[in-house]
mmCIF file of C-alpha atoms in Angstrom:
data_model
loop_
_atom_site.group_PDB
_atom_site.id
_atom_site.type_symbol
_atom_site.label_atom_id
_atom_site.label_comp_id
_atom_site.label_asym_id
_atom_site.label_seq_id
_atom_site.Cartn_x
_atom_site.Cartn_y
_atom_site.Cartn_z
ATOM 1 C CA UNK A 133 -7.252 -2.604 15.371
ATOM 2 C CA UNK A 134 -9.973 -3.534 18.064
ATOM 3 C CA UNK A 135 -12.541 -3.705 15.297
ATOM 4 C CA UNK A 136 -10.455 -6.616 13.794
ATOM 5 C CA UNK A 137 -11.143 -10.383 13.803
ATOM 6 C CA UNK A 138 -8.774 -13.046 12.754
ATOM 7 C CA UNK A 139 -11.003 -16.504 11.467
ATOM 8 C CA UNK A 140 -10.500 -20.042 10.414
ATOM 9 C CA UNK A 141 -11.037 -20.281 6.731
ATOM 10 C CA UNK A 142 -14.487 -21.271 5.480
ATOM 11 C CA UNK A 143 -15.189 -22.249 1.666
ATOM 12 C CA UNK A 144 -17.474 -19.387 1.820
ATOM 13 C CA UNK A 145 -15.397 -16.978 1.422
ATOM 14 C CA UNK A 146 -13.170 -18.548 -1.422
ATOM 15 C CA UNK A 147 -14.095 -15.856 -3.879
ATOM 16 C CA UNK A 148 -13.237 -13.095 -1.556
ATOM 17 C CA UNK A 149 -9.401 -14.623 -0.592
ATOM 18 C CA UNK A 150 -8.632 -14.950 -4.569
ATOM 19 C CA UNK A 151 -9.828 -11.678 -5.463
ATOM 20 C CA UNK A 152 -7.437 -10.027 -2.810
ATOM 21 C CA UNK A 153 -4.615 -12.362 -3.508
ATOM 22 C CA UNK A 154 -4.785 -10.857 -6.971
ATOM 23 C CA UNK A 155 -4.538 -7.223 -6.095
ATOM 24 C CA UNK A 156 -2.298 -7.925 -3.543
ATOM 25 C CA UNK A 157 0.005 -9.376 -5.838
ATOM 26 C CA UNK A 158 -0.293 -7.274 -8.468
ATOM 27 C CA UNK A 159 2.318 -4.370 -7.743
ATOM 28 C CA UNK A 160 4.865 -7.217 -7.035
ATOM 29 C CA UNK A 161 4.441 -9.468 -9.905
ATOM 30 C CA UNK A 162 4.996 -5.744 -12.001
ATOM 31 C CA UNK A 163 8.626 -5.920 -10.335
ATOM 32 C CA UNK A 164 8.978 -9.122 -10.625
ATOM 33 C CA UNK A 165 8.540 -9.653 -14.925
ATOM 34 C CA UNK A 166 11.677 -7.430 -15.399
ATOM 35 C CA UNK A 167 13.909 -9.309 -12.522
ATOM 36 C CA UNK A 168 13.911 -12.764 -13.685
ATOM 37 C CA UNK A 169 15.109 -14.812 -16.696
ATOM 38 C CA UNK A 170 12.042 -14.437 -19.576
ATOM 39 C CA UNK A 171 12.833 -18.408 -19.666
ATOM 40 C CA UNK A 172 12.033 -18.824 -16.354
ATOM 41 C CA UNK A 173 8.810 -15.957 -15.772
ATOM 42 C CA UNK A 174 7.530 -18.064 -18.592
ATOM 43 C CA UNK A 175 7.610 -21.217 -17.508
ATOM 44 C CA UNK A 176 5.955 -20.576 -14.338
ATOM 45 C CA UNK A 177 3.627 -17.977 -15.580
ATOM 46 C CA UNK A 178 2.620 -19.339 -18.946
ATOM 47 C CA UNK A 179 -0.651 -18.145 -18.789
ATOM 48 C CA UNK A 180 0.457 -15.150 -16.634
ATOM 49 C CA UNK A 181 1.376 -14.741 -13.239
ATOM 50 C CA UNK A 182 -2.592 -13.983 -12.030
ATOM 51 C CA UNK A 183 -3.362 -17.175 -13.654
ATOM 52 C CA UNK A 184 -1.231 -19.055 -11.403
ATOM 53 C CA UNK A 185 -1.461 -17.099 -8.527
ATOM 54 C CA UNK A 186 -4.984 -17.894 -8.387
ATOM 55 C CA UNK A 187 -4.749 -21.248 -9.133
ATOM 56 C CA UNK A 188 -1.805 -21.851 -6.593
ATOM 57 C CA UNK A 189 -3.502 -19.766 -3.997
ATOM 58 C CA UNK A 190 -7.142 -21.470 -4.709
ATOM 59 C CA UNK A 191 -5.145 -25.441 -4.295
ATOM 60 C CA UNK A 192 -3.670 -23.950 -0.654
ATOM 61 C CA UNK A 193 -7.288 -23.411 0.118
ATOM 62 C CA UNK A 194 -8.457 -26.753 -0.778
ATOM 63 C CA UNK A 195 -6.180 -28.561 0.976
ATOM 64 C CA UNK A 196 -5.330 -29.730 4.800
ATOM 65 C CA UNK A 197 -1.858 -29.069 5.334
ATOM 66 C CA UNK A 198 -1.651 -25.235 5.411
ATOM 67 C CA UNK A 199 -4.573 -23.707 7.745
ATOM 68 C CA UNK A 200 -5.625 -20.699 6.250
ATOM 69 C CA UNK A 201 -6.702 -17.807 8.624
ATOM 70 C CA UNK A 202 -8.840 -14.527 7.720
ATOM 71 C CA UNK A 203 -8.465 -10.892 9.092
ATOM 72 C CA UNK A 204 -11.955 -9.345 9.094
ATOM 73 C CA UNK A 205 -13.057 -6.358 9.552
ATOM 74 C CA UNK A 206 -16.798 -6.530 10.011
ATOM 75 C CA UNK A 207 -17.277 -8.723 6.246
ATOM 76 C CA UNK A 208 -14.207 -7.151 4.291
ATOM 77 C CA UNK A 209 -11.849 -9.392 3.941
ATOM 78 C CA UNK A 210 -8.547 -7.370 4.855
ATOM 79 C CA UNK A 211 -5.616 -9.645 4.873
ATOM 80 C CA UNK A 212 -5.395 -13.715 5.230
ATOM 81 C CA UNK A 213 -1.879 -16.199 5.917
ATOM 82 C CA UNK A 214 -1.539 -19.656 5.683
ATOM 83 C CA UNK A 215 0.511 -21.325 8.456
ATOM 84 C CA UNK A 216 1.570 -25.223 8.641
ATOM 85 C CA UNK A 217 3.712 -27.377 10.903
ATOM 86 C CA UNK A 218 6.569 -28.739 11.051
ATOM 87 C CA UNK A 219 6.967 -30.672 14.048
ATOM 88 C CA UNK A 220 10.068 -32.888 12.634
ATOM 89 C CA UNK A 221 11.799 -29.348 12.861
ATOM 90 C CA UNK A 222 9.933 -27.863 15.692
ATOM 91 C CA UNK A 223 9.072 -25.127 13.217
ATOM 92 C CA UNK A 224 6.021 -23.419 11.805
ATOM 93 C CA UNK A 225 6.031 -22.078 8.774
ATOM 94 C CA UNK A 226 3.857 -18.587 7.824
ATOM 95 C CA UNK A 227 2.805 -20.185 4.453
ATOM 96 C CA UNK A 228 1.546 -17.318 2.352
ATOM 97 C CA UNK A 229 0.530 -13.689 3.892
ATOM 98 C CA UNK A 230 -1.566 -10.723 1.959
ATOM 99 C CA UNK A 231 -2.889 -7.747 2.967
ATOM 100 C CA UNK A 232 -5.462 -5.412 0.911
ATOM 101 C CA UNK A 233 -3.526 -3.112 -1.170
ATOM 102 C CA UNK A 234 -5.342 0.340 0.405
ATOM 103 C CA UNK A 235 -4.739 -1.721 3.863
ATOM 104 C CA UNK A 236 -0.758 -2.137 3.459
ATOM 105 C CA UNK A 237 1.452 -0.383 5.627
ATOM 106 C CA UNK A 238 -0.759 0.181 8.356
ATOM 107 C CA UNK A 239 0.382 -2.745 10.670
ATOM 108 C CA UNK A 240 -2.235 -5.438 9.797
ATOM 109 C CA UNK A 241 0.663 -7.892 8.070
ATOM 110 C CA UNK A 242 2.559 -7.428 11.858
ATOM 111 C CA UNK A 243 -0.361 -8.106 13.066
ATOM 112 C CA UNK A 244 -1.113 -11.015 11.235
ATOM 113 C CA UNK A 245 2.221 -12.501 11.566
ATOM 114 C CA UNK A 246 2.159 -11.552 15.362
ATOM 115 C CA UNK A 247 -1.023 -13.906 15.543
ATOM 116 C CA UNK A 248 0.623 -16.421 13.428
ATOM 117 C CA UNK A 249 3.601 -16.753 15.948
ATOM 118 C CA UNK A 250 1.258 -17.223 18.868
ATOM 119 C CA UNK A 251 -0.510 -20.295 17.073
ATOM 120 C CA UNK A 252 2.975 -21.839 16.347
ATOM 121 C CA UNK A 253 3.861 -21.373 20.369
ATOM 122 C CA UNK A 254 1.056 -22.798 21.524
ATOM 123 C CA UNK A 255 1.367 -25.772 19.189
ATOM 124 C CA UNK A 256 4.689 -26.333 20.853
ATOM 125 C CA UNK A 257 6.895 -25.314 18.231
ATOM 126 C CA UNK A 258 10.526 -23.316 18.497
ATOM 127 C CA UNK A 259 10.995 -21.295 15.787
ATOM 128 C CA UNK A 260 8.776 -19.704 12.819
ATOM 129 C CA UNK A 261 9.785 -18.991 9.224
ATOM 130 C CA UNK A 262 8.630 -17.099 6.427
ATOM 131 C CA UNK A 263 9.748 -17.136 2.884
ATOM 132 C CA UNK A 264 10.083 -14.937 0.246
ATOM 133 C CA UNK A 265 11.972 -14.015 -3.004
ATOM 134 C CA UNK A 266 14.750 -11.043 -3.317
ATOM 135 C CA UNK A 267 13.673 -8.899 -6.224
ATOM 136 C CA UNK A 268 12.500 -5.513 -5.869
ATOM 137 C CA UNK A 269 8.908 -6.532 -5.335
ATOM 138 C CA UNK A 270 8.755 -8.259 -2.510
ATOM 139 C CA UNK A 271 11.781 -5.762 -0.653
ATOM 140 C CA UNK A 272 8.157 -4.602 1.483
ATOM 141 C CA UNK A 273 7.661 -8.023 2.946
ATOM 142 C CA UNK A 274 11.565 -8.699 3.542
ATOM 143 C CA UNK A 275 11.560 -5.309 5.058
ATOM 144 C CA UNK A 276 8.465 -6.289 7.387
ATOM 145 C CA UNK A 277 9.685 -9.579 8.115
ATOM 146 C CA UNK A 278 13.643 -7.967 9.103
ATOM 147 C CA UNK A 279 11.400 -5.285 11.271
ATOM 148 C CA UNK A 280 9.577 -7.965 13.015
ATOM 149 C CA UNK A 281 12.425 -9.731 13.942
ATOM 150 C CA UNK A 282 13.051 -12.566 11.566
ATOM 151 C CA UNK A 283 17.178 -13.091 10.041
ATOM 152 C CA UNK A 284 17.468 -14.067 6.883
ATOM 153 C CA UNK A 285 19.146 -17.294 5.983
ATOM 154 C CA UNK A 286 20.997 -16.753 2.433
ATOM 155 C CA UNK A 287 19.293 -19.000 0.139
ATOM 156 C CA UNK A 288 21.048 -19.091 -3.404
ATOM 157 C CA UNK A 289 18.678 -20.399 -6.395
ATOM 158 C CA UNK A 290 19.664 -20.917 -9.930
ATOM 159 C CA UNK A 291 18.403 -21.809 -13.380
ATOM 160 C CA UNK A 292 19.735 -22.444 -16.412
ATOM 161 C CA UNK A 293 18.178 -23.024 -19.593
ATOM 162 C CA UNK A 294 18.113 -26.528 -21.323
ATOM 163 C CA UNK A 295 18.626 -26.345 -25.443
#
C-alpha cells in the first residue's frame, strides 16, 4: 500500500466518487431489497436505491460538515470516507466509507478507517464511531468494523405502516 495516497476532496473528481459509490453499493443494496419492509425500501428508494444513493452521496459532497477524503492510487479512485466532528461528544464520526468492488477485502477500508482515526486524534477527540445497518449486506462492514476494534452499541429501529 506504499503506492497509495489519501486526499482532501476536490469537485473535480465528483464524477469519479459517484460512480464508485454506485458499484460499491450495489451487492449490498441486492441484500438489502429482500430484508426490509416493501413499505419502507419504497419509501426511501422510490426511484431506486442508486437513485438515492447518488443523490445522498452527491449532497455529502457539496456540503461542509462531513470532509470527504480520497484513496488514490496514481488517478483511480480506490476507496473515499467522509468523517465529521463532534466536539459536544468528543467524538468523530466515519461518515460514509467505500471501497472499489475488485479492491474489497484487501485491507484498503482498514486502512482508510485507520487514517480516519488518526484525523479524529489529532483533532482532539476521544472516541470514533461508525454506523451501519444489520441485514445481510452490510455483515462485511460490521465484520470489518468488529475486526478493527469497534463494539457495537444495540440500536433497535422500527416502522410501522400508517393506513
Amino acid at each position: 500500500m506504499t503506492d497509495l495516497q489519501i486526499i482532501p476532496y476536490t469537485p473535480e473528481r465528483r464524477s469519479a466518487v459517484l460512480d464508485l459509490t454506485a458499484s460499491a453499493w450495489s451487492p449490498v443494496f441486492a441484500n438489502t431489497r429482500h430484508e426490509v419492509p416493501d413499505f419502507v425500501y419504497d419509501a426511501f428508494y422510490p426511484n431506486g436505491w442508486q437513485e438515492r444513493q447518488i443523490e445522498d452521496v452527491g449532497a455529502l459532497l457539496d456540503q461542509n460538515e462531513v470532509s470527504v477524503w480520497l484513496l488514490l492510487d496514481g488517478q483511480r479512485l480506490l476507496g473515499f470516507f467522509g468523517l465529521q466532528l463532534h466536539p459536544e461528544d468528543q467524538m468523530g464520526a466515519i461518515h460514509i466509507i467505500a471501497i472499489a468492488p475488485d479492491r474489497q477485502r484487501q485491507g484498503l477500508g482498514r486502512h482508510l478507517m485507520q487514517f480516519a482515526e488518526a484525523q479524529i486524534k489529532d483533532a482532539g477527540m476521544s472516541m470514533v464511531m461508525v454506523e451501519t445497518v444489520g441485514d445481510s449486506g452490510h455483515a462485511p462492514a460490521r465484520a470489518a468494523y468488529e475486526a478493527s476494534g469497534y463494539q457495537r452499541w444495540p440500536v433497535a429501529r422500527y416502522f410501522k405502516k400508517l393506513k
